[in-house]
Amino acid sequence: ETIFSNKKLLCINDSKATSFDASLQSLQNYNKIYWIVGGLPKYQDYFCLKNVKKKIVKAYIVGKNTSFFKKQIRNDITYTVSKNIRNAVNNIYKDLELSGNSKSTILLSPAAASFDQFNNFENRGNYFKNIVIKKFKKRLNV
């Protein structure tokens, strides 16, 4: 779901992506990605970021099982542990670089289930959407 898009920024809610393979589809389709990832990982899920790591500016790890995600991405991309979506959005707001010719992407594509912090992926996605719109409203003229 596209939350908003303008010349400088695209914001995508892909909360439904509950495995790495599902997130990989979004990671392949966007550039200059500020990636919110985390939650309850699927049993034996494995991340292969080789083909998309150049597209990711930074990852923001959320949820209770941060150690799993740190191990999966540590050697491939820069990350910070944000614990929850609100902190991740605040961190992205500070980190976001809107200069240059290419559009930046804020991507919630957690590669994990939402049950550690939400009832379901829809609740997680709606929460993300509300936080992003409130935080970026003035900056983006949304």
PDB file of C-alpha atoms in Angstrom:
ATOM      1  CA  GLU A   1       0.000   0.000   0.000  1.00  0.00           C
ATOM      2  CA  THR A   2       1.381   3.385  -1.011  1.00  0.00           C
ATOM      3  CA  ILE A   3       0.797   5.790   1.877  1.00  0.00           C
ATOM      4  CA  PHE A   4       2.112   8.772  -0.045  1.00  0.00           C
ATOM      5  CA  SER A   5       4.415   9.668  -2.876  1.00  0.00           C
ATOM      6  CA  ASN A   6       5.952  12.869  -4.189  1.00  0.00           C
ATOM      7  CA  LYS A   7       9.112  13.753  -6.136  1.00  0.00           C
ATOM      8  CA  LYS A   8      11.389  13.174  -3.133  1.00  0.00           C
ATOM      9  CA  LEU A   9       9.756  10.463  -1.024  1.00  0.00           C
ATOM     10  CA  LEU A  10       7.700   7.316  -1.322  1.00  0.00           C
ATOM     11  CA  CYS A  11       6.189   5.663   1.756  1.00  0.00           C
ATOM     12  CA  ILE A  12       5.089   2.027   1.528  1.00  0.00           C
ATOM     13  CA  ASN A  13       3.108  -0.114   3.975  1.00  0.00           C
ATOM     14  CA  ASP A  14       4.049  -3.735   3.294  1.00  0.00           C
ATOM     15  CA  SER A  15       3.097  -4.971   6.764  1.00  0.00           C
ATOM     16  CA  LYS A  16       1.740  -8.140   5.181  1.00  0.00           C
ATOM     17  CA  ALA A  17       5.323  -9.275   4.416  1.00  0.00           C
ATOM     18  CA  THR A  18       5.843 -11.750   7.258  1.00  0.00           C
ATOM     19  CA  SER A  19       8.840 -13.634   5.822  1.00  0.00           C
ATOM     20  CA  PHE A  20      12.086 -12.543   4.215  1.00  0.00           C
ATOM     21  CA  ASP A  21      10.966 -13.840   0.804  1.00  0.00           C
ATOM     22  CA  ALA A  22       7.872 -11.640   1.014  1.00  0.00           C
ATOM     23  CA  SER A  23       9.972  -8.590   1.992  1.00  0.00           C
ATOM     24  CA  LEU A  24      12.455  -9.318  -0.761  1.00  0.00           C
ATOM     25  CA  GLN A  25       9.796  -8.524  -3.359  1.00  0.00           C
ATOM     26  CA  SER A  26       9.485  -4.966  -2.015  1.00  0.00           C
ATOM     27  CA  LEU A  27      13.222  -4.554  -1.470  1.00  0.00           C
ATOM     28  CA  GLN A  28      13.815  -5.392  -5.143  1.00  0.00           C
ATOM     29  CA  ASN A  29      11.250  -2.844  -6.356  1.00  0.00           C
ATOM     30  CA  TYR A  30      12.428   0.332  -4.583  1.00  0.00           C
ATOM     31  CA  ASN A  31      15.600   2.387  -4.145  1.00  0.00           C
ATOM     32  CA  LYS A  32      17.187   4.457  -1.349  1.00  0.00           C
ATOM     33  CA  ILE A  33      15.240   2.376   1.175  1.00  0.00           C
ATOM     34  CA  TYR A  34      14.849   3.205   4.852  1.00  0.00           C
ATOM     35  CA  TRP A  35      13.671  -0.263   5.888  1.00  0.00           C
ATOM     36  CA  ILE A  36      11.627  -1.045   8.997  1.00  0.00           C
ATOM     37  CA  VAL A  37      12.141  -4.737   9.756  1.00  0.00           C
ATOM     38  CA  GLY A  38      11.385  -6.969  12.724  1.00  0.00           C
ATOM     39  CA  GLY A  39       8.820  -8.742  14.839  1.00  0.00           C
ATOM     40  CA  LEU A  40       8.505 -12.478  15.328  1.00  0.00           C
ATOM     41  CA  PRO A  41      10.627 -14.197  12.661  1.00  0.00           C
ATOM     42  CA  LYS A  42       9.382 -17.298  10.881  1.00  0.00           C
ATOM     43  CA  TYR A  43      11.013 -20.542  11.994  1.00  0.00           C
ATOM     44  CA  GLN A  44      14.276 -21.069  10.077  1.00  0.00           C
ATOM     45  CA  ASP A  45      13.805 -17.918   7.963  1.00  0.00           C
ATOM     46  CA  TYR A  46      17.032 -16.759   6.348  1.00  0.00           C
ATOM     47  CA  PHE A  47      17.923 -13.385   4.832  1.00  0.00           C
ATOM     48  CA  CYS A  48      19.962 -13.164   1.654  1.00  0.00           C
ATOM     49  CA  LEU A  49      20.517  -9.454   1.047  1.00  0.00           C
ATOM     50  CA  LYS A  50      23.226  -9.863  -1.591  1.00  0.00           C
ATOM     51  CA  ASN A  51      21.070  -8.637  -4.489  1.00  0.00           C
ATOM     52  CA  VAL A  52      19.354  -5.777  -2.631  1.00  0.00           C
ATOM     53  CA  LYS A  53      21.853  -4.421  -0.097  1.00  0.00           C
ATOM     54  CA  LYS A  54      22.870  -1.546  -2.385  1.00  0.00           C
ATOM     55  CA  LYS A  55      19.234  -0.392  -2.461  1.00  0.00           C
ATOM     56  CA  ILE A  56      18.996  -0.136   1.356  1.00  0.00           C
ATOM     57  CA  VAL A  57      20.263   3.038   3.037  1.00  0.00           C
ATOM     58  CA  LYS A  58      19.590   1.756   6.547  1.00  0.00           C
ATOM     59  CA  ALA A  59      17.464  -0.776   8.431  1.00  0.00           C
ATOM     60  CA  TYR A  60      15.496   0.017  11.588  1.00  0.00           C
ATOM     61  CA  ILE A  61      14.967  -3.125  13.659  1.00  0.00           C
ATOM     62  CA  VAL A  62      11.759  -3.296  15.685  1.00  0.00           C
ATOM     63  CA  GLY A  63      10.088  -5.907  17.858  1.00  0.00           C
ATOM     64  CA  LYS A  64      11.127  -8.219  20.636  1.00  0.00           C
ATOM     65  CA  ASN A  65      13.530 -10.478  18.723  1.00  0.00           C
ATOM     66  CA  THR A  66      16.110  -7.901  17.638  1.00  0.00           C
ATOM     67  CA  SER A  67      19.049 -10.315  17.968  1.00  0.00           C
ATOM     68  CA  PHE A  68      17.720 -12.502  15.139  1.00  0.00           C
ATOM     69  CA  PHE A  69      17.506  -9.540  12.761  1.00  0.00           C
ATOM     70  CA  LYS A  70      20.895  -8.140  13.789  1.00  0.00           C
ATOM     71  CA  LYS A  71      22.481 -11.506  12.946  1.00  0.00           C
ATOM     72  CA  GLN A  72      20.696 -11.673   9.602  1.00  0.00           C
ATOM     73  CA  ILE A  73      21.709  -8.208   8.365  1.00  0.00           C
ATOM     74  CA  ARG A  74      24.810  -7.197  10.354  1.00  0.00           C
ATOM     75  CA  ASN A  75      27.432  -7.683   7.648  1.00  0.00           C
ATOM     76  CA  ASP A  76      25.332  -6.406   4.763  1.00  0.00           C
ATOM     77  CA  ILE A  77      23.697  -3.118   5.722  1.00  0.00           C
ATOM     78  CA  THR A  78      23.793  -0.348   8.314  1.00  0.00           C
ATOM     79  CA  TYR A  79      21.119  -0.715  10.978  1.00  0.00           C
ATOM     80  CA  THR A  80      19.888   0.673  14.244  1.00  0.00           C
ATOM     81  CA  VAL A  81      17.718  -1.037  16.861  1.00  0.00           C
ATOM     82  CA  SER A  82      14.600   1.097  17.207  1.00  0.00           C
ATOM     83  CA  LYS A  83      12.530  -1.361  19.323  1.00  0.00           C
ATOM     84  CA  ASN A  84       9.157  -0.133  17.988  1.00  0.00           C
ATOM     85  CA  ILE A  85       7.626   1.480  14.913  1.00  0.00           C
ATOM     86  CA  ARG A  86       7.225   4.910  16.519  1.00  0.00           C
ATOM     87  CA  ASN A  87      10.955   5.047  17.346  1.00  0.00           C
ATOM     88  CA  ALA A  88      11.828   3.741  13.877  1.00  0.00           C
ATOM     89  CA  VAL A  89       9.805   6.503  12.192  1.00  0.00           C
ATOM     90  CA  ASN A  90      11.398   9.122  14.475  1.00  0.00           C
ATOM     91  CA  ASN A  91      14.861   7.755  13.620  1.00  0.00           C
ATOM     92  CA  ILE A  92      14.077   7.777   9.900  1.00  0.00           C
ATOM     93  CA  TYR A  93      12.843  11.357  10.196  1.00  0.00           C
ATOM     94  CA  LYS A  94      16.269  12.332  11.575  1.00  0.00           C
ATOM     95  CA  ASP A  95      18.260  10.206   9.120  1.00  0.00           C
ATOM     96  CA  LEU A  96      16.294  10.831   5.935  1.00  0.00           C
ATOM     97  CA  GLU A  97      18.301  12.432   3.173  1.00  0.00           C
ATOM     98  CA  LEU A  98      16.026  14.012   0.591  1.00  0.00           C
ATOM     99  CA  SER A  99      18.781  15.455  -1.558  1.00  0.00           C
ATOM    100  CA  GLY A 100      19.923  14.176  -4.909  1.00  0.00           C
ATOM    101  CA  ASN A 101      17.947  13.165  -7.946  1.00  0.00           C
ATOM    102  CA  SER A 102      16.506   9.870  -6.761  1.00  0.00           C
ATOM    103  CA  LYS A 103      13.465   9.343  -4.598  1.00  0.00           C
ATOM    104  CA  SER A 104      13.892   7.923  -1.077  1.00  0.00           C
ATOM    105  CA  THR A 105      11.601   5.155   0.159  1.00  0.00           C
ATOM    106  CA  ILE A 106      10.346   4.537   3.689  1.00  0.00           C
ATOM    107  CA  LEU A 107       9.423   0.868   3.678  1.00  0.00           C
ATOM    108  CA  LEU A 108       7.629  -1.087   6.389  1.00  0.00           C
ATOM    109  CA  SER A 109       8.293  -4.630   5.227  1.00  0.00           C
ATOM    110  CA  PRO A 110       9.002  -6.446   8.482  1.00  0.00           C
ATOM    111  CA  ALA A 111       9.849  -9.960   7.260  1.00  0.00           C
ATOM    112  CA  ALA A 112       8.210 -11.190  10.465  1.00  0.00           C
ATOM    113  CA  ALA A 113       4.894 -11.747  12.188  1.00  0.00           C
ATOM    114  CA  SER A 114       3.389  -8.869  14.162  1.00  0.00           C
ATOM    115  CA  PHE A 115       2.139 -10.739  17.247  1.00  0.00           C
ATOM    116  CA  ASP A 116       4.901  -9.495  19.549  1.00  0.00           C
ATOM    117  CA  GLN A 117       3.465  -5.942  19.434  1.00  0.00           C
ATOM    118  CA  PHE A 118       0.171  -6.059  17.462  1.00  0.00           C
ATOM    119  CA  ASN A 119      -2.922  -8.225  17.053  1.00  0.00           C
ATOM    120  CA  ASN A 120      -2.244  -8.727  13.341  1.00  0.00           C
ATOM    121  CA  PHE A 121      -0.442  -7.289  10.330  1.00  0.00           C
ATOM    122  CA  GLU A 122      -3.363  -4.956   9.542  1.00  0.00           C
ATOM    123  CA  ASN A 123      -3.080  -3.295  12.977  1.00  0.00           C
ATOM    124  CA  ARG A 124       0.678  -2.955  12.496  1.00  0.00           C
ATOM    125  CA  GLY A 125       0.234  -1.409   9.053  1.00  0.00           C
ATOM    126  CA  ASN A 126      -2.449   1.034  10.181  1.00  0.00           C
ATOM    127  CA  TYR A 127      -0.354   2.093  13.165  1.00  0.00           C
ATOM    128  CA  PHE A 128       2.615   2.698  10.848  1.00  0.00           C
ATOM    129  CA  LYS A 129       0.475   4.697   8.447  1.00  0.00           C
ATOM    130  CA  ASN A 130      -0.866   6.961  11.211  1.00  0.00           C
ATOM    131  CA  ILE A 131       2.583   7.545  12.749  1.00  0.00           C
ATOM    132  CA  VAL A 132       4.192   8.353   9.393  1.00  0.00           C
ATOM    133  CA  ILE A 133       1.471  10.775   8.330  1.00  0.00           C
ATOM    134  CA  LYS A 134       1.598  12.615  11.669  1.00  0.00           C
ATOM    135  CA  LYS A 135       5.397  12.796  11.676  1.00  0.00           C
ATOM    136  CA  PHE A 136       5.938  13.777   8.046  1.00  0.00           C
ATOM    137  CA  LYS A 137       2.834  15.886   7.351  1.00  0.00           C
ATOM    138  CA  LYS A 138       4.566  19.288   7.440  1.00  0.00           C
ATOM    139  CA  ARG A 139       7.779  18.089   5.849  1.00  0.00           C
ATOM    140  CA  LEU A 140       5.989  16.544   2.874  1.00  0.00           C
ATOM    141  CA  ASN A 141       2.904  18.699   2.475  1.00  0.00           C
ATOM    142  CA  VAL A 142       0.801  15.545   2.708  1.00  0.00           C
TER     143      VAL A 142
END
